[in-house]
Amino acid sequence: MEDVWKLNGLYRPDVVNARFQRNWQKELRSNKPSLFRATVCTYWKFWALAAMHEILRMIVSFIRLITISRLIGFAATYGTEQGDPIEYGYFYAVVLFVMSIEQNVAYRQRWTHAQSVKTLVRTSYMTAIYQKLLALSNDARQKYDLGSVVTHMSIDSENVTTFFEEDSQDMWSDPIHIVISLFMLYRLLGWSALAGVVVMLACTPIMSRIGQIIGARSKLLMSYRDQRMGIMNEVITGIRVVKMYAWELPFIQRINNVRIKLELDIIGKNNVLSAILHSSTALVPLMVLFVTFGTYSLFDNVSR
């Protein structure tokens, strides 16, 4: 094991679990314990670092847009009496180059810290679930089959950590992006920019409904997956009895019924809905641009 790369002490499961358990035990002593609050209290510094780089990336991106606008204006008037000296062009080009590098660096730093949060939170949850499982009594273990435990440790923990990785940052950064972008479009195009807002508002309920359907089907998929894991646990636990009475085919049919007729059916439908949702996400910005500039061109610059 000497040639194996040593894990950073910050990410060791025992260190991560000890740090998380301190806050979780505080929550258990309160009237309304909250797993979310314990997680935030434990890893808020890592999340804050990702948020700081996201803010920096937002600022740099808007500086780039302003610089591009100034550079276009410089190129349009260069060589005329109203044009600026050539030094302005060099300055805009250098600023644009530096801002492009800084935006990429800020994005990579934000992604790195977000991945750190995801890894730490998932490690905490998986370790806590495993410790709880070891401490359960025989009566309590009868209430939880192996399938549900495996689902909690793998699928559920992954879904929760996705929120801390991406969704928690997008919840506050996306509205700021939209507001500032609309403000800049309004200054440039006038009330024609509101046509794009109408398109976004019209598409939002449809995309939200598709997301709700996917979420509901995913919950149903988890229940079927727990059912299949329970059957697999029965087979593995009583493999000698299964072999002695030649029950292989009936158990195979039971597993295939759950896997093929139930799980794969939902997975296929979810994939179709996810494809529609992702296509809509990519199509909506193009529709907004088309409607916004189309409205502006139809009114021949009088909307300002």
PDB file of C-alpha atoms in Angstrom:
ATOM      1  CA  MET A   1       0.000   0.000   0.000  1.00  0.00           C
ATOM      2  CA  GLU A   2       3.014   2.300   0.011  1.00  0.00           C
ATOM      3  CA  ASP A   3       2.560   3.197  -3.657  1.00  0.00           C
ATOM      4  CA  VAL A   4      -1.079   4.256  -3.143  1.00  0.00           C
ATOM      5  CA  TRP A   5      -1.638   7.996  -3.084  1.00  0.00           C
ATOM      6  CA  LYS A   6      -2.451   9.149   0.441  1.00  0.00           C
ATOM      7  CA  LEU A   7      -5.773  10.846   0.910  1.00  0.00           C
ATOM      8  CA  ASN A   8      -5.767  14.371   2.260  1.00  0.00           C
ATOM      9  CA  GLY A   9      -6.557  14.312   5.965  1.00  0.00           C
ATOM     10  CA  LEU A  10      -9.436  16.711   5.365  1.00  0.00           C
ATOM     11  CA  TYR A  11     -11.263  14.063   3.320  1.00  0.00           C
ATOM     12  CA  ARG A  12     -10.598  11.025   5.497  1.00  0.00           C
ATOM     13  CA  PRO A  13     -13.907   9.384   6.485  1.00  0.00           C
ATOM     14  CA  ASP A  14     -13.103   9.361  10.206  1.00  0.00           C
ATOM     15  CA  VAL A  15     -12.223  13.066  10.193  1.00  0.00           C
ATOM     16  CA  VAL A  16     -15.243  13.982   8.081  1.00  0.00           C
ATOM     17  CA  ASN A  17     -17.613  11.924  10.209  1.00  0.00           C
ATOM     18  CA  ALA A  18     -16.283  13.327  13.493  1.00  0.00           C
ATOM     19  CA  ARG A  19     -16.764  16.897  12.266  1.00  0.00           C
ATOM     20  CA  PHE A  20     -20.283  16.165  11.030  1.00  0.00           C
ATOM     21  CA  GLN A  21     -21.331  14.218  14.129  1.00  0.00           C
ATOM     22  CA  ARG A  22     -20.501  17.159  16.407  1.00  0.00           C
ATOM     23  CA  ASN A  23     -23.083  19.332  14.681  1.00  0.00           C
ATOM     24  CA  TRP A  24     -25.554  16.480  14.252  1.00  0.00           C
ATOM     25  CA  GLN A  25     -25.490  15.681  17.960  1.00  0.00           C
ATOM     26  CA  LYS A  26     -26.233  19.335  18.684  1.00  0.00           C
ATOM     27  CA  GLU A  27     -29.250  19.094  16.396  1.00  0.00           C
ATOM     28  CA  LEU A  28     -30.476  15.935  18.119  1.00  0.00           C
ATOM     29  CA  ARG A  29     -30.507  17.796  21.433  1.00  0.00           C
ATOM     30  CA  SER A  30     -32.714  20.532  19.976  1.00  0.00           C
ATOM     31  CA  ASN A  31     -36.499  20.440  19.720  1.00  0.00           C
ATOM     32  CA  LYS A  32     -36.529  20.212  15.924  1.00  0.00           C
ATOM     33  CA  PRO A  33     -33.378  18.505  14.653  1.00  0.00           C
ATOM     34  CA  SER A  34     -32.529  19.333  11.056  1.00  0.00           C
ATOM     35  CA  LEU A  35     -30.120  17.374   8.893  1.00  0.00           C
ATOM     36  CA  PHE A  36     -29.889  20.302   6.492  1.00  0.00           C
ATOM     37  CA  ARG A  37     -28.918  22.706   9.270  1.00  0.00           C
ATOM     38  CA  ALA A  38     -26.279  20.299  10.584  1.00  0.00           C
ATOM     39  CA  THR A  39     -24.822  19.944   7.093  1.00  0.00           C
ATOM     40  CA  VAL A  40     -24.722  23.694   6.522  1.00  0.00           C
ATOM     41  CA  CYS A  41     -23.082  24.334   9.897  1.00  0.00           C
ATOM     42  CA  THR A  42     -20.425  21.746   9.100  1.00  0.00           C
ATOM     43  CA  TYR A  43     -19.508  22.701   5.536  1.00  0.00           C
ATOM     44  CA  TRP A  44     -20.569  26.329   5.136  1.00  0.00           C
ATOM     45  CA  LYS A  45     -16.964  27.482   4.690  1.00  0.00           C
ATOM     46  CA  PHE A  46     -16.453  25.256   1.644  1.00  0.00           C
ATOM     47  CA  TRP A  47     -19.787  26.367   0.206  1.00  0.00           C
ATOM     48  CA  ALA A  48     -18.884  30.026   0.828  1.00  0.00           C
ATOM     49  CA  LEU A  49     -15.624  29.618  -1.091  1.00  0.00           C
ATOM     50  CA  ALA A  50     -17.543  28.253  -4.065  1.00  0.00           C
ATOM     51  CA  ALA A  51     -20.021  31.142  -3.783  1.00  0.00           C
ATOM     52  CA  MET A  52     -17.200  33.710  -3.721  1.00  0.00           C
ATOM     53  CA  HIS A  53     -15.745  32.335  -6.938  1.00  0.00           C
ATOM     54  CA  GLU A  54     -19.216  32.271  -8.482  1.00  0.00           C
ATOM     55  CA  ILE A  55     -19.653  35.963  -7.637  1.00  0.00           C
ATOM     56  CA  LEU A  56     -16.238  36.701  -9.134  1.00  0.00           C
ATOM     57  CA  ARG A  57     -17.159  34.780 -12.276  1.00  0.00           C
ATOM     58  CA  MET A  58     -20.406  36.744 -12.602  1.00  0.00           C
ATOM     59  CA  ILE A  59     -18.619  40.080 -12.235  1.00  0.00           C
ATOM     60  CA  VAL A  60     -15.968  39.118 -14.768  1.00  0.00           C
ATOM     61  CA  SER A  61     -18.549  37.865 -17.269  1.00  0.00           C
ATOM     62  CA  PHE A  62     -20.418  41.171 -17.221  1.00  0.00           C
ATOM     63  CA  ILE A  63     -17.164  43.117 -17.483  1.00  0.00           C
ATOM     64  CA  ARG A  64     -16.404  41.060 -20.590  1.00  0.00           C
ATOM     65  CA  LEU A  65     -19.780  41.955 -22.085  1.00  0.00           C
ATOM     66  CA  ILE A  66     -19.229  45.655 -21.438  1.00  0.00           C
ATOM     67  CA  THR A  67     -15.707  45.443 -22.868  1.00  0.00           C
ATOM     68  CA  ILE A  68     -16.958  43.708 -26.008  1.00  0.00           C
ATOM     69  CA  SER A  69     -19.559  46.444 -26.447  1.00  0.00           C
ATOM     70  CA  ARG A  70     -16.904  49.134 -26.079  1.00  0.00           C
ATOM     71  CA  LEU A  71     -14.597  47.301 -28.486  1.00  0.00           C
ATOM     72  CA  ILE A  72     -17.340  47.081 -31.107  1.00  0.00           C
ATOM     73  CA  GLY A  73     -18.037  50.787 -30.689  1.00  0.00           C
ATOM     74  CA  PHE A  74     -14.337  51.550 -31.026  1.00  0.00           C
ATOM     75  CA  ALA A  75     -14.063  49.489 -34.223  1.00  0.00           C
ATOM     76  CA  ALA A  76     -17.151  51.171 -35.689  1.00  0.00           C
ATOM     77  CA  THR A  77     -15.806  54.702 -35.171  1.00  0.00           C
ATOM     78  CA  TYR A  78     -12.097  54.085 -35.667  1.00  0.00           C
ATOM     79  CA  GLY A  79     -10.591  56.265 -38.363  1.00  0.00           C
ATOM     80  CA  THR A  80     -13.297  58.911 -38.108  1.00  0.00           C
ATOM     81  CA  GLU A  81     -13.242  62.262 -36.387  1.00  0.00           C
ATOM     82  CA  GLN A  82     -15.272  60.889 -33.481  1.00  0.00           C
ATOM     83  CA  GLY A  83     -13.073  57.811 -33.173  1.00  0.00           C
ATOM     84  CA  ASP A  84     -10.812  57.079 -30.210  1.00  0.00           C
ATOM     85  CA  PRO A  85      -7.026  56.639 -30.492  1.00  0.00           C
ATOM     86  CA  ILE A  86      -5.600  53.208 -31.261  1.00  0.00           C
ATOM     87  CA  GLU A  87      -4.458  52.862 -27.651  1.00  0.00           C
ATOM     88  CA  TYR A  88      -8.085  52.390 -26.625  1.00  0.00           C
ATOM     89  CA  GLY A  89      -8.358  49.399 -28.923  1.00  0.00           C
ATOM     90  CA  TYR A  90      -5.263  47.792 -27.435  1.00  0.00           C
ATOM     91  CA  PHE A  91      -6.594  48.457 -23.950  1.00  0.00           C
ATOM     92  CA  TYR A  92      -9.964  46.834 -24.697  1.00  0.00           C
ATOM     93  CA  ALA A  93      -8.244  43.821 -26.263  1.00  0.00           C
ATOM     94  CA  VAL A  94      -5.971  43.322 -23.248  1.00  0.00           C
ATOM     95  CA  VAL A  95      -8.874  43.678 -20.815  1.00  0.00           C
ATOM     96  CA  LEU A  96     -10.913  41.177 -22.823  1.00  0.00           C
ATOM     97  CA  PHE A  97      -8.023  38.693 -22.811  1.00  0.00           C
ATOM     98  CA  VAL A  98      -7.418  39.034 -19.063  1.00  0.00           C
ATOM     99  CA  MET A  99     -11.120  38.790 -18.235  1.00  0.00           C
ATOM    100  CA  SER A 100     -11.459  35.626 -20.331  1.00  0.00           C
ATOM    101  CA  ILE A 101      -8.649  33.962 -18.398  1.00  0.00           C
ATOM    102  CA  GLU A 102     -10.010  35.151 -15.062  1.00  0.00           C
ATOM    103  CA  GLN A 103     -13.504  33.900 -15.869  1.00  0.00           C
ATOM    104  CA  ASN A 104     -12.171  30.450 -16.695  1.00  0.00           C
ATOM    105  CA  VAL A 105     -10.043  30.362 -13.526  1.00  0.00           C
ATOM    106  CA  ALA A 106     -12.981  31.468 -11.360  1.00  0.00           C
ATOM    107  CA  TYR A 107     -15.229  28.828 -12.900  1.00  0.00           C
ATOM    108  CA  ARG A 108     -12.681  26.071 -12.302  1.00  0.00           C
ATOM    109  CA  GLN A 109     -12.160  27.167  -8.705  1.00  0.00           C
ATOM    110  CA  ARG A 110     -15.891  27.264  -8.139  1.00  0.00           C
ATOM    111  CA  TRP A 111     -16.239  23.771  -9.608  1.00  0.00           C
ATOM    112  CA  THR A 112     -13.385  22.456  -7.441  1.00  0.00           C
ATOM    113  CA  HIS A 113     -14.890  23.774  -4.203  1.00  0.00           C
ATOM    114  CA  ALA A 114     -18.349  22.524  -5.215  1.00  0.00           C
ATOM    115  CA  GLN A 115     -16.925  19.048  -5.778  1.00  0.00           C
ATOM    116  CA  SER A 116     -15.258  19.234  -2.366  1.00  0.00           C
ATOM    117  CA  VAL A 117     -18.602  20.043  -0.758  1.00  0.00           C
ATOM    118  CA  LYS A 118     -20.242  17.164  -2.614  1.00  0.00           C
ATOM    119  CA  THR A 119     -17.556  14.687  -1.561  1.00  0.00           C
ATOM    120  CA  LEU A 120     -17.600  15.761   2.079  1.00  0.00           C
ATOM    121  CA  VAL A 121     -21.390  15.747   2.390  1.00  0.00           C
ATOM    122  CA  ARG A 122     -21.741  12.357   0.733  1.00  0.00           C
ATOM    123  CA  THR A 123     -19.010  10.868   2.909  1.00  0.00           C
ATOM    124  CA  SER A 124     -20.748  12.223   6.008  1.00  0.00           C
ATOM    125  CA  TYR A 125     -24.124  10.793   5.039  1.00  0.00           C
ATOM    126  CA  MET A 126     -22.834   7.377   4.022  1.00  0.00           C
ATOM    127  CA  THR A 127     -20.769   7.031   7.198  1.00  0.00           C
ATOM    128  CA  ALA A 128     -23.659   8.171   9.391  1.00  0.00           C
ATOM    129  CA  ILE A 129     -26.058   5.700   7.756  1.00  0.00           C
ATOM    130  CA  TYR A 130     -23.575   2.863   8.153  1.00  0.00           C
ATOM    131  CA  GLN A 131     -22.978   3.695  11.817  1.00  0.00           C
ATOM    132  CA  LYS A 132     -26.714   3.852  12.438  1.00  0.00           C
ATOM    133  CA  LEU A 133     -27.186   0.493  10.746  1.00  0.00           C
ATOM    134  CA  LEU A 134     -24.583  -1.127  12.989  1.00  0.00           C
ATOM    135  CA  ALA A 135     -26.306   0.253  16.085  1.00  0.00           C
ATOM    136  CA  LEU A 136     -29.802  -0.998  15.193  1.00  0.00           C
ATOM    137  CA  SER A 137     -31.366  -3.717  17.287  1.00  0.00           C
ATOM    138  CA  ASN A 138     -32.754  -6.904  15.777  1.00  0.00           C
ATOM    139  CA  ASP A 139     -36.310  -5.601  16.058  1.00  0.00           C
ATOM    140  CA  ALA A 140     -35.398  -2.341  14.353  1.00  0.00           C
ATOM    141  CA  ARG A 141     -33.598  -4.153  11.542  1.00  0.00           C
ATOM    142  CA  GLN A 142     -36.816  -5.913  10.621  1.00  0.00           C
ATOM    143  CA  LYS A 143     -38.250  -2.559   9.543  1.00  0.00           C
ATOM    144  CA  TYR A 144     -35.442  -1.809   7.079  1.00  0.00           C
ATOM    145  CA  ASP A 145     -34.543  -4.236   4.333  1.00  0.00           C
ATOM    146  CA  LEU A 146     -31.191  -4.298   2.590  1.00  0.00           C
ATOM    147  CA  GLY A 147     -32.570  -2.603  -0.514  1.00  0.00           C
ATOM    148  CA  SER A 148     -33.673   0.540   1.310  1.00  0.00           C
ATOM    149  CA  VAL A 149     -30.353   0.773   3.158  1.00  0.00           C
ATOM    150  CA  VAL A 150     -28.352   0.469  -0.070  1.00  0.00           C
ATOM    151  CA  THR A 151     -30.598   3.064  -1.706  1.00  0.00           C
ATOM    152  CA  HIS A 152     -30.077   5.501   1.170  1.00  0.00           C
ATOM    153  CA  MET A 153     -26.300   5.083   1.062  1.00  0.00           C
ATOM    154  CA  SER A 154     -25.904   5.341  -2.707  1.00  0.00           C
ATOM    155  CA  ILE A 155     -28.817   6.928  -4.558  1.00  0.00           C
ATOM    156  CA  ASP A 156     -30.365   9.157  -1.890  1.00  0.00           C
ATOM    157  CA  SER A 157     -27.037  10.479  -0.650  1.00  0.00           C
ATOM    158  CA  GLU A 158     -26.041  11.250  -4.246  1.00  0.00           C
ATOM    159  CA  ASN A 159     -29.282  13.149  -4.876  1.00  0.00           C
ATOM    160  CA  VAL A 160     -28.895  15.221  -1.721  1.00  0.00           C
ATOM    161  CA  THR A 161     -25.268  16.078  -2.400  1.00  0.00           C
ATOM    162  CA  THR A 162     -26.205  17.246  -5.897  1.00  0.00           C
ATOM    163  CA  PHE A 163     -28.182  20.034  -4.247  1.00  0.00           C
ATOM    164  CA  PHE A 164     -25.137  21.248  -2.326  1.00  0.00           C
ATOM    165  CA  GLU A 165     -22.948  20.905  -5.409  1.00  0.00           C
ATOM    166  CA  GLU A 166     -24.969  22.763  -8.053  1.00  0.00           C
ATOM    167  CA  ASP A 167     -28.542  23.617  -7.092  1.00  0.00           C
ATOM    168  CA  SER A 168     -27.685  25.610  -3.979  1.00  0.00           C
ATOM    169  CA  GLN A 169     -25.410  27.868  -6.042  1.00  0.00           C
ATOM    170  CA  ASP A 170     -27.815  28.194  -8.960  1.00  0.00           C
ATOM    171  CA  MET A 171     -30.693  29.184  -6.669  1.00  0.00           C
ATOM    172  CA  TRP A 172     -29.158  32.580  -5.945  1.00  0.00           C
ATOM    173  CA  SER A 173     -26.838  33.113  -8.924  1.00  0.00           C
ATOM    174  CA  ASP A 174     -29.320  32.448 -11.747  1.00  0.00           C
ATOM    175  CA  PRO A 175     -31.816  35.167 -10.691  1.00  0.00           C
ATOM    176  CA  ILE A 176     -28.966  37.680 -10.469  1.00  0.00           C
ATOM    177  CA  HIS A 177     -27.783  36.657 -13.935  1.00  0.00           C
ATOM    178  CA  ILE A 178     -31.276  37.069 -15.346  1.00  0.00           C
ATOM    179  CA  VAL A 179     -31.937  40.455 -13.727  1.00  0.00           C
ATOM    180  CA  ILE A 180     -28.619  41.991 -14.780  1.00  0.00           C
ATOM    181  CA  SER A 181     -28.893  40.549 -18.293  1.00  0.00           C
ATOM    182  CA  LEU A 182     -32.407  41.936 -18.705  1.00  0.00           C
ATOM    183  CA  PHE A 183     -31.265  45.324 -17.440  1.00  0.00           C
ATOM    184  CA  MET A 184     -28.432  45.426 -19.966  1.00  0.00           C
ATOM    185  CA  LEU A 185     -30.763  44.304 -22.751  1.00  0.00           C
ATOM    186  CA  TYR A 186     -33.293  46.944 -21.772  1.00  0.00           C
ATOM    187  CA  ARG A 187     -30.652  49.665 -21.952  1.00  0.00           C
ATOM    188  CA  LEU A 188     -29.619  48.405 -25.373  1.00  0.00           C
ATOM    189  CA  LEU A 189     -32.955  47.488 -26.971  1.00  0.00           C
ATOM    190  CA  GLY A 190     -35.600  49.233 -24.906  1.00  0.00           C
ATOM    191  CA  TRP A 191     -38.896  47.540 -24.124  1.00  0.00           C
ATOM    192  CA  SER A 192     -38.284  44.971 -26.873  1.00  0.00           C
ATOM    193  CA  ALA A 193     -36.293  43.081 -24.238  1.00  0.00           C
ATOM    194  CA  LEU A 194     -39.575  42.426 -22.427  1.00  0.00           C
ATOM    195  CA  ALA A 195     -40.624  40.156 -25.289  1.00  0.00           C
ATOM    196  CA  GLY A 196     -37.888  37.753 -24.236  1.00  0.00           C
ATOM    197  CA  VAL A 197     -39.180  37.879 -20.666  1.00  0.00           C
ATOM    198  CA  VAL A 198     -42.611  36.829 -21.906  1.00  0.00           C
ATOM    199  CA  VAL A 199     -41.085  33.829 -23.667  1.00  0.00           C
ATOM    200  CA  MET A 200     -39.221  32.779 -20.506  1.00  0.00           C
ATOM    201  CA  LEU A 201     -42.338  33.137 -18.365  1.00  0.00           C
ATOM    202  CA  ALA A 202     -44.348  31.097 -20.864  1.00  0.00           C
ATOM    203  CA  CYS A 203     -41.810  28.257 -20.963  1.00  0.00           C
ATOM    204  CA  THR A 204     -41.156  28.097 -17.214  1.00  0.00           C
ATOM    205  CA  PRO A 205     -44.418  26.311 -16.196  1.00  0.00           C
ATOM    206  CA  ILE A 206     -43.945  23.684 -18.908  1.00  0.00           C
ATOM    207  CA  MET A 207     -40.382  22.908 -17.882  1.00  0.00           C
ATOM    208  CA  SER A 208     -41.366  22.934 -14.214  1.00  0.00           C
ATOM    209  CA  ARG A 209     -44.144  20.430 -14.878  1.00  0.00           C
ATOM    210  CA  ILE A 210     -41.769  18.113 -16.717  1.00  0.00           C
ATOM    211  CA  GLY A 211     -39.365  18.301 -13.785  1.00  0.00           C
ATOM    212  CA  GLN A 212     -42.158  17.419 -11.356  1.00  0.00           C
ATOM    213  CA  ILE A 213     -43.113  14.381 -13.425  1.00  0.00           C
ATOM    214  CA  ILE A 214     -39.494  13.215 -13.499  1.00  0.00           C
ATOM    215  CA  GLY A 215     -39.235  13.660  -9.727  1.00  0.00           C
ATOM    216  CA  ALA A 216     -42.416  11.684  -9.065  1.00  0.00           C
ATOM    217  CA  ARG A 217     -41.294   8.865 -11.346  1.00  0.00           C
ATOM    218  CA  SER A 218     -37.877   8.827  -9.700  1.00  0.00           C
ATOM    219  CA  LYS A 219     -39.481   8.254  -6.296  1.00  0.00           C
ATOM    220  CA  LEU A 220     -41.489   5.382  -7.747  1.00  0.00           C
ATOM    221  CA  LEU A 221     -38.306   4.007  -9.293  1.00  0.00           C
ATOM    222  CA  MET A 222     -36.629   4.020  -5.878  1.00  0.00           C
ATOM    223  CA  SER A 223     -39.439   1.925  -4.406  1.00  0.00           C
ATOM    224  CA  TYR A 224     -39.125  -0.632  -7.209  1.00  0.00           C
ATOM    225  CA  ARG A 225     -35.371  -0.680  -6.748  1.00  0.00           C
ATOM    226  CA  ASP A 226     -35.798  -1.347  -3.027  1.00  0.00           C
ATOM    227  CA  GLN A 227     -38.168  -4.183  -3.892  1.00  0.00           C
ATOM    228  CA  ARG A 228     -35.641  -5.752  -6.259  1.00  0.00           C
ATOM    229  CA  MET A 229     -32.820  -5.422  -3.737  1.00  0.00           C
ATOM    230  CA  GLY A 230     -35.025  -7.095  -1.133  1.00  0.00           C
ATOM    231  CA  ILE A 231     -35.578 -10.077  -3.429  1.00  0.00           C
ATOM    232  CA  MET A 232     -31.856 -10.251  -4.144  1.00  0.00           C
ATOM    233  CA  ASN A 233     -31.179 -10.250  -0.413  1.00  0.00           C
ATOM    234  CA  GLU A 234     -33.605 -13.141   0.040  1.00  0.00           C
ATOM    235  CA  VAL A 235     -31.835 -15.120  -2.674  1.00  0.00           C
ATOM    236  CA  ILE A 236     -28.359 -14.479  -1.276  1.00  0.00           C
ATOM    237  CA  THR A 237     -29.402 -15.183   2.310  1.00  0.00           C
ATOM    238  CA  GLY A 238     -31.197 -18.418   1.487  1.00  0.00           C
ATOM    239  CA  ILE A 239     -29.074 -19.550  -1.444  1.00  0.00           C
ATOM    240  CA  ARG A 240     -28.764 -23.076  -0.047  1.00  0.00           C
ATOM    241  CA  VAL A 241     -32.529 -23.462   0.209  1.00  0.00           C
ATOM    242  CA  VAL A 242     -32.972 -22.033  -3.277  1.00  0.00           C
ATOM    243  CA  LYS A 243     -30.489 -24.522  -4.686  1.00  0.00           C
ATOM    244  CA  MET A 244     -31.916 -27.453  -2.747  1.00  0.00           C
ATOM    245  CA  TYR A 245     -35.480 -26.920  -3.984  1.00  0.00           C
ATOM    246  CA  ALA A 246     -34.402 -25.709  -7.463  1.00  0.00           C
ATOM    247  CA  TRP A 247     -36.123 -22.351  -7.078  1.00  0.00           C
ATOM    248  CA  GLU A 248     -33.694 -20.521  -9.359  1.00  0.00           C
ATOM    249  CA  LEU A 249     -36.145 -19.918 -12.206  1.00  0.00           C
ATOM    250  CA  PRO A 250     -39.013 -18.587 -10.031  1.00  0.00           C
ATOM    251  CA  PHE A 251     -36.670 -16.133  -8.321  1.00  0.00           C
ATOM    252  CA  ILE A 252     -35.170 -15.097 -11.658  1.00  0.00           C
ATOM    253  CA  GLN A 253     -38.672 -14.410 -12.938  1.00  0.00           C
ATOM    254  CA  ARG A 254     -39.508 -12.354  -9.845  1.00  0.00           C
ATOM    255  CA  ILE A 255     -36.348 -10.277 -10.237  1.00  0.00           C
ATOM    256  CA  ASN A 256     -36.886  -9.801 -13.976  1.00  0.00           C
ATOM    257  CA  ASN A 257     -40.495  -8.762 -13.442  1.00  0.00           C
ATOM    258  CA  VAL A 258     -39.388  -5.958 -11.165  1.00  0.00           C
ATOM    259  CA  ARG A 259     -36.312  -5.031 -13.183  1.00  0.00           C
ATOM    260  CA  ILE A 260     -37.668  -5.209 -16.735  1.00  0.00           C
ATOM    261  CA  LYS A 261     -41.385  -4.511 -16.416  1.00  0.00           C
ATOM    262  CA  LEU A 262     -41.181  -1.878 -13.690  1.00  0.00           C
ATOM    263  CA  GLU A 263     -37.710  -0.339 -13.349  1.00  0.00           C
ATOM    264  CA  LEU A 264     -36.652  -0.235 -16.994  1.00  0.00           C
ATOM    265  CA  ASP A 265     -40.044   1.077 -18.057  1.00  0.00           C
ATOM    266  CA  ILE A 266     -39.754   4.058 -15.726  1.00  0.00           C
ATOM    267  CA  ILE A 267     -36.095   4.592 -16.640  1.00  0.00           C
ATOM    268  CA  GLY A 268     -36.989   4.704 -20.337  1.00  0.00           C
ATOM    269  CA  LYS A 269     -39.811   7.202 -19.813  1.00  0.00           C
ATOM    270  CA  ASN A 270     -37.618   9.338 -17.559  1.00  0.00           C
ATOM    271  CA  ASN A 271     -34.896   9.398 -20.199  1.00  0.00           C
ATOM    272  CA  VAL A 272     -37.388  10.641 -22.781  1.00  0.00           C
ATOM    273  CA  LEU A 273     -38.641  13.362 -20.438  1.00  0.00           C
ATOM    274  CA  SER A 274     -35.072  14.309 -19.509  1.00  0.00           C
ATOM    275  CA  ALA A 275     -34.188  14.621 -23.193  1.00  0.00           C
ATOM    276  CA  ILE A 276     -37.193  16.897 -23.721  1.00  0.00           C
ATOM    277  CA  LEU A 277     -36.251  18.967 -20.674  1.00  0.00           C
ATOM    278  CA  HIS A 278     -32.614  19.342 -21.718  1.00  0.00           C
ATOM    279  CA  SER A 279     -33.611  20.185 -25.285  1.00  0.00           C
ATOM    280  CA  SER A 280     -36.018  22.810 -23.991  1.00  0.00           C
ATOM    281  CA  THR A 281     -33.311  24.250 -21.760  1.00  0.00           C
ATOM    282  CA  ALA A 282     -31.049  24.655 -24.781  1.00  0.00           C
ATOM    283  CA  LEU A 283     -33.858  25.941 -27.016  1.00  0.00           C
ATOM    284  CA  VAL A 284     -35.352  28.585 -24.707  1.00  0.00           C
ATOM    285  CA  PRO A 285     -32.329  30.973 -24.838  1.00  0.00           C
ATOM    286  CA  LEU A 286     -32.400  30.821 -28.640  1.00  0.00           C
ATOM    287  CA  MET A 287     -36.126  31.547 -28.633  1.00  0.00           C
ATOM    288  CA  VAL A 288     -35.571  34.490 -26.287  1.00  0.00           C
ATOM    289  CA  LEU A 289     -32.900  35.935 -28.582  1.00  0.00           C
ATOM    290  CA  PHE A 290     -35.023  35.391 -31.683  1.00  0.00           C
ATOM    291  CA  VAL A 291     -38.133  36.999 -30.191  1.00  0.00           C
ATOM    292  CA  THR A 292     -36.210  39.877 -28.586  1.00  0.00           C
ATOM    293  CA  PHE A 293     -34.232  40.931 -31.645  1.00  0.00           C
ATOM    294  CA  GLY A 294     -37.153  40.108 -33.932  1.00  0.00           C
ATOM    295  CA  THR A 295     -39.367  42.498 -31.984  1.00  0.00           C
ATOM    296  CA  TYR A 296     -36.639  45.125 -32.039  1.00  0.00           C
ATOM    297  CA  SER A 297     -36.173  44.835 -35.801  1.00  0.00           C
ATOM    298  CA  LEU A 298     -39.920  44.921 -36.498  1.00  0.00           C
ATOM    299  CA  PHE A 299     -40.328  48.192 -34.655  1.00  0.00           C
ATOM    300  CA  ASP A 300     -37.272  49.594 -36.442  1.00  0.00           C
ATOM    301  CA  ASN A 301     -35.460  50.933 -33.389  1.00  0.00           C
ATOM    302  CA  VAL A 302     -38.470  52.928 -32.160  1.00  0.00           C
ATOM    303  CA  SER A 303     -38.916  50.784 -29.053  1.00  0.00           C
ATOM    304  CA  ARG A 304     -36.171  52.789 -27.369  1.00  0.00           C
TER     305      ARG A 304
END
